[in-house]
């Protein structure tokens, strides 16, 4: 498997450390700190010792890289060195394809520039661009002249992401005032937060409401003021699994019911889009010909699923289950009343 672009950056940092004649025999922690500082600065820890171990192995033995780096370990000095003192992977510069790929990845991450949670990532990407001299050369147009990214608007509530993430990581109870769209009254809630989830450019926090002993979801744009961390800590409710909680759902709604088989039939044209971008990870094609595309999905019936189906208009037909077919039909009948 080809090395990812950030691994290639670490290889070059490791190479410079091992080749440094003024600070010889760096150990794994020296290499880790060097990569951490050059790529991410002093904030946070983004490079582990195990990553460095894998990098050293790749530089020595992975044939697809072509480095064949003569790295050895000196037991007396407890550090690494090159058996060939003239060796350096700098003789194998990044290709134009590699540089373009890194530039594109960095520009993609910059779309999160307005969200406070990603400020450190923004700084890290800028550091990478600076160190690789990836700014457009004279006479070369900026990337945004050739590529237009879909820039997500920054919705209210994204400023609460750091404090909520801290409460999740540290298992600290959080409290905030919340105003539902229905009702319009503010109410204070105490929450054991488990998970942050983004859906359609909006952020949600999922956790346990200790008053009702139930898992609930709050939209961050309806939190009225910055959440407060309380003195109490919590344990995640037994049986809760972040990977499984939304496994059988589309969107932000997770219902406590058994998922069921859903069969949808799309017109040929709409089917090409559904085939290239599946509605759900459980999607399975059961028919694909010049007449229609039929897919089967295994999930729970939620509001988001209904909205997804309705967005295809006349290009989709619900084949089963009958209950879902009836729900879609009722929604369409009610919609038509607005146009009579």
PDB file of N, CA, C and O in Angstrom, residues 196-226:
ATOM      1  N   UNK A 196     -20.223  13.477  20.057  1.00  0.00           N
ATOM      2  CA  UNK A 196     -20.564  14.600  19.183  1.00  0.00           C
ATOM      3  C   UNK A 196     -20.764  14.064  17.776  1.00  0.00           C
ATOM      4  O   UNK A 196     -19.975  13.248  17.302  1.00  0.00           O
ATOM      5  N   UNK A 197     -21.802  14.530  17.113  1.00  0.00           N
ATOM      6  CA  UNK A 197     -22.091  14.026  15.764  1.00  0.00           C
ATOM      7  C   UNK A 197     -22.513  15.186  14.870  1.00  0.00           C
ATOM      8  O   UNK A 197     -23.308  16.040  15.273  1.00  0.00           O
ATOM      9  N   UNK A 198     -21.981  15.191  13.657  1.00  0.00           N
ATOM     10  CA  UNK A 198     -22.358  16.200  12.664  1.00  0.00           C
ATOM     11  C   UNK A 198     -23.296  15.585  11.649  1.00  0.00           C
ATOM     12  O   UNK A 198     -23.094  14.453  11.197  1.00  0.00           O
ATOM     13  N   UNK A 199     -24.323  16.317  11.294  1.00  0.00           N
ATOM     14  CA  UNK A 199     -25.244  15.870  10.241  1.00  0.00           C
ATOM     15  C   UNK A 199     -25.730  17.093   9.484  1.00  0.00           C
ATOM     16  O   UNK A 199     -26.285  18.015  10.066  1.00  0.00           O
ATOM     17  N   UNK A 200     -25.465  17.107   8.197  1.00  0.00           N
ATOM     18  CA  UNK A 200     -25.871  18.206   7.319  1.00  0.00           C
ATOM     19  C   UNK A 200     -25.425  19.567   7.871  1.00  0.00           C
ATOM     20  O   UNK A 200     -26.211  20.502   7.979  1.00  0.00           O
ATOM     21  N   UNK A 201     -24.151  19.629   8.225  1.00  0.00           N
ATOM     22  CA  UNK A 201     -23.495  20.863   8.660  1.00  0.00           C
ATOM     23  C   UNK A 201     -23.954  21.364  10.026  1.00  0.00           C
ATOM     24  O   UNK A 201     -23.587  22.475  10.426  1.00  0.00           O
ATOM     25  N   UNK A 202     -24.747  20.577  10.747  1.00  0.00           N
ATOM     26  CA  UNK A 202     -25.133  20.942  12.105  1.00  0.00           C
ATOM     27  C   UNK A 202     -24.561  19.923  13.083  1.00  0.00           C
ATOM     28  O   UNK A 202     -24.419  18.756  12.754  1.00  0.00           O
ATOM     29  N   UNK A 203     -24.249  20.399  14.287  1.00  0.00           N
ATOM     30  CA  UNK A 203     -23.640  19.551  15.303  1.00  0.00           C
ATOM     31  C   UNK A 203     -24.643  19.187  16.389  1.00  0.00           C
ATOM     32  O   UNK A 203     -25.501  19.993  16.758  1.00  0.00           O
ATOM     33  N   UNK A 204     -24.495  17.970  16.896  1.00  0.00           N
ATOM     34  CA  UNK A 204     -25.375  17.444  17.936  1.00  0.00           C
ATOM     35  C   UNK A 204     -24.518  16.765  19.004  1.00  0.00           C
ATOM     36  O   UNK A 204     -23.443  16.238  18.706  1.00  0.00           O
ATOM     37  N   UNK A 205     -25.014  16.776  20.229  1.00  0.00           N
ATOM     38  CA  UNK A 205     -24.367  16.047  21.313  1.00  0.00           C
ATOM     39  C   UNK A 205     -25.343  14.993  21.812  1.00  0.00           C
ATOM     40  O   UNK A 205     -26.527  15.274  22.038  1.00  0.00           O
ATOM     41  N   UNK A 206     -24.845  13.781  21.960  1.00  0.00           N
ATOM     42  CA  UNK A 206     -25.664  12.655  22.400  1.00  0.00           C
ATOM     43  C   UNK A 206     -25.147  12.195  23.755  1.00  0.00           C
ATOM     44  O   UNK A 206     -23.924  12.087  23.967  1.00  0.00           O
ATOM     45  N   UNK A 207     -26.057  11.954  24.677  1.00  0.00           N
ATOM     46  CA  UNK A 207     -25.624  11.510  25.995  1.00  0.00           C
ATOM     47  C   UNK A 207     -26.797  11.045  26.831  1.00  0.00           C
ATOM     48  O   UNK A 207     -27.936  10.922  26.356  1.00  0.00           O
ATOM     49  N   UNK A 208     -26.518  10.796  28.098  1.00  0.00           N
ATOM     50  CA  UNK A 208     -27.532  10.304  29.024  1.00  0.00           C
ATOM     51  C   UNK A 208     -28.148  11.452  29.804  1.00  0.00           C
ATOM     52  O   UNK A 208     -27.431  12.268  30.403  1.00  0.00           O
ATOM     53  N   UNK A 209     -29.458  11.509  29.799  1.00  0.00           N
ATOM     54  CA  UNK A 209     -30.184  12.427  30.669  1.00  0.00           C
ATOM     55  C   UNK A 209     -30.405  11.696  31.997  1.00  0.00           C
ATOM     56  O   UNK A 209     -31.210  10.769  32.067  1.00  0.00           O
ATOM     57  N   UNK A 210     -29.672  12.070  33.061  1.00  0.00           N
ATOM     58  CA  UNK A 210     -29.757  11.311  34.312  1.00  0.00           C
ATOM     59  C   UNK A 210     -31.132  11.390  34.976  1.00  0.00           C
ATOM     60  O   UNK A 210     -31.508  10.495  35.735  1.00  0.00           O
ATOM     61  N   UNK A 211     -31.902  12.444  34.685  1.00  0.00           N
ATOM     62  CA  UNK A 211     -33.224  12.570  35.276  1.00  0.00           C
ATOM     63  C   UNK A 211     -34.172  11.493  34.754  1.00  0.00           C
ATOM     64  O   UNK A 211     -34.994  10.961  35.490  1.00  0.00           O
ATOM     65  N   UNK A 212     -34.043  11.178  33.449  1.00  0.00           N
ATOM     66  CA  UNK A 212     -34.935  10.194  32.848  1.00  0.00           C
ATOM     67  C   UNK A 212     -34.249   8.860  32.580  1.00  0.00           C
ATOM     68  O   UNK A 212     -34.887   7.919  32.109  1.00  0.00           O
ATOM     69  N   UNK A 213     -32.931   8.812  32.848  1.00  0.00           N
ATOM     70  CA  UNK A 213     -32.138   7.609  32.598  1.00  0.00           C
ATOM     71  C   UNK A 213     -32.323   7.128  31.149  1.00  0.00           C
ATOM     72  O   UNK A 213     -32.540   5.950  30.885  1.00  0.00           O
ATOM     73  N   UNK A 214     -32.245   8.076  30.221  1.00  0.00           N
ATOM     74  CA  UNK A 214     -32.436   7.744  28.804  1.00  0.00           C
ATOM     75  C   UNK A 214     -31.417   8.487  27.954  1.00  0.00           C
ATOM     76  O   UNK A 214     -30.927   9.565  28.329  1.00  0.00           O
ATOM     77  N   UNK A 215     -31.103   7.913  26.799  1.00  0.00           N
ATOM     78  CA  UNK A 215     -30.181   8.540  25.860  1.00  0.00           C
ATOM     79  C   UNK A 215     -30.932   9.596  25.057  1.00  0.00           C
ATOM     80  O   UNK A 215     -32.001   9.316  24.492  1.00  0.00           O
ATOM     81  N   UNK A 216     -30.391  10.803  25.022  1.00  0.00           N
ATOM     82  CA  UNK A 216     -31.053  11.914  24.342  1.00  0.00           C
ATOM     83  C   UNK A 216     -30.077  12.612  23.409  1.00  0.00           C
ATOM     84  O   UNK A 216     -28.857  12.451  23.515  1.00  0.00           O
ATOM     85  N   UNK A 217     -30.630  13.406  22.504  1.00  0.00           N
ATOM     86  CA  UNK A 217     -29.838  14.161  21.527  1.00  0.00           C
ATOM     87  C   UNK A 217     -30.191  15.638  21.619  1.00  0.00           C
ATOM     88  O   UNK A 217     -31.371  15.998  21.641  1.00  0.00           O
ATOM     89  N   UNK A 218     -29.173  16.484  21.679  1.00  0.00           N
ATOM     90  CA  UNK A 218     -29.379  17.930  21.710  1.00  0.00           C
ATOM     91  C   UNK A 218     -28.655  18.563  20.528  1.00  0.00           C
ATOM     92  O   UNK A 218     -27.496  18.230  20.257  1.00  0.00           O
ATOM     93  N   UNK A 219     -29.342  19.480  19.844  1.00  0.00           N
ATOM     94  CA  UNK A 219     -28.715  20.241  18.761  1.00  0.00           C
ATOM     95  C   UNK A 219     -27.954  21.416  19.361  1.00  0.00           C
ATOM     96  O   UNK A 219     -28.506  22.160  20.188  1.00  0.00           O
ATOM     97  N   UNK A 220     -26.708  21.592  18.954  1.00  0.00           N
ATOM     98  CA  UNK A 220     -25.887  22.644  19.555  1.00  0.00           C
ATOM     99  C   UNK A 220     -26.411  24.042  19.231  1.00  0.00           C
ATOM    100  O   UNK A 220     -26.203  24.973  20.001  1.00  0.00           O
ATOM    101  N   UNK A 221     -27.105  24.209  18.110  1.00  0.00           N
ATOM    102  CA  UNK A 221     -27.589  25.541  17.756  1.00  0.00           C
ATOM    103  C   UNK A 221     -28.780  25.971  18.605  1.00  0.00           C
ATOM    104  O   UNK A 221     -29.217  27.116  18.524  1.00  0.00           O
ATOM    105  N   UNK A 222     -29.294  25.051  19.440  1.00  0.00           N
ATOM    106  CA  UNK A 222     -30.401  25.405  20.321  1.00  0.00           C
ATOM    107  C   UNK A 222     -29.956  25.527  21.780  1.00  0.00           C
ATOM    108  O   UNK A 222     -30.768  25.727  22.667  1.00  0.00           O
ATOM    109  N   UNK A 223     -28.653  25.356  22.019  1.00  0.00           N
ATOM    110  CA  UNK A 223     -28.106  25.624  23.349  1.00  0.00           C
ATOM    111  C   UNK A 223     -27.977  27.136  23.498  1.00  0.00           C
ATOM    112  O   UNK A 223     -27.408  27.810  22.645  1.00  0.00           O
ATOM    113  N   UNK A 224     -28.531  27.683  24.571  1.00  0.00           N
ATOM    114  CA  UNK A 224     -28.688  29.137  24.689  1.00  0.00           C
ATOM    115  C   UNK A 224     -27.443  29.864  25.169  1.00  0.00           C
ATOM    116  O   UNK A 224     -27.273  31.049  24.893  1.00  0.00           O
ATOM    117  N   UNK A 225     -26.586  29.194  25.917  1.00  0.00           N
ATOM    118  CA  UNK A 225     -25.357  29.821  26.413  1.00  0.00           C
ATOM    119  C   UNK A 225     -24.313  28.738  26.591  1.00  0.00           C
ATOM    120  O   UNK A 225     -24.625  27.548  26.544  1.00  0.00           O
ATOM    121  N   UNK A 226     -23.080  29.158  26.788  1.00  0.00           N
ATOM    122  CA  UNK A 226     -21.987  28.192  26.879  1.00  0.00           C
ATOM    123  C   UNK A 226     -22.238  27.170  27.985  1.00  0.00           C
ATOM    124  O   UNK A 226     -22.571  27.537  29.118  1.00  0.00           O
TER     125      UNK A 226
END
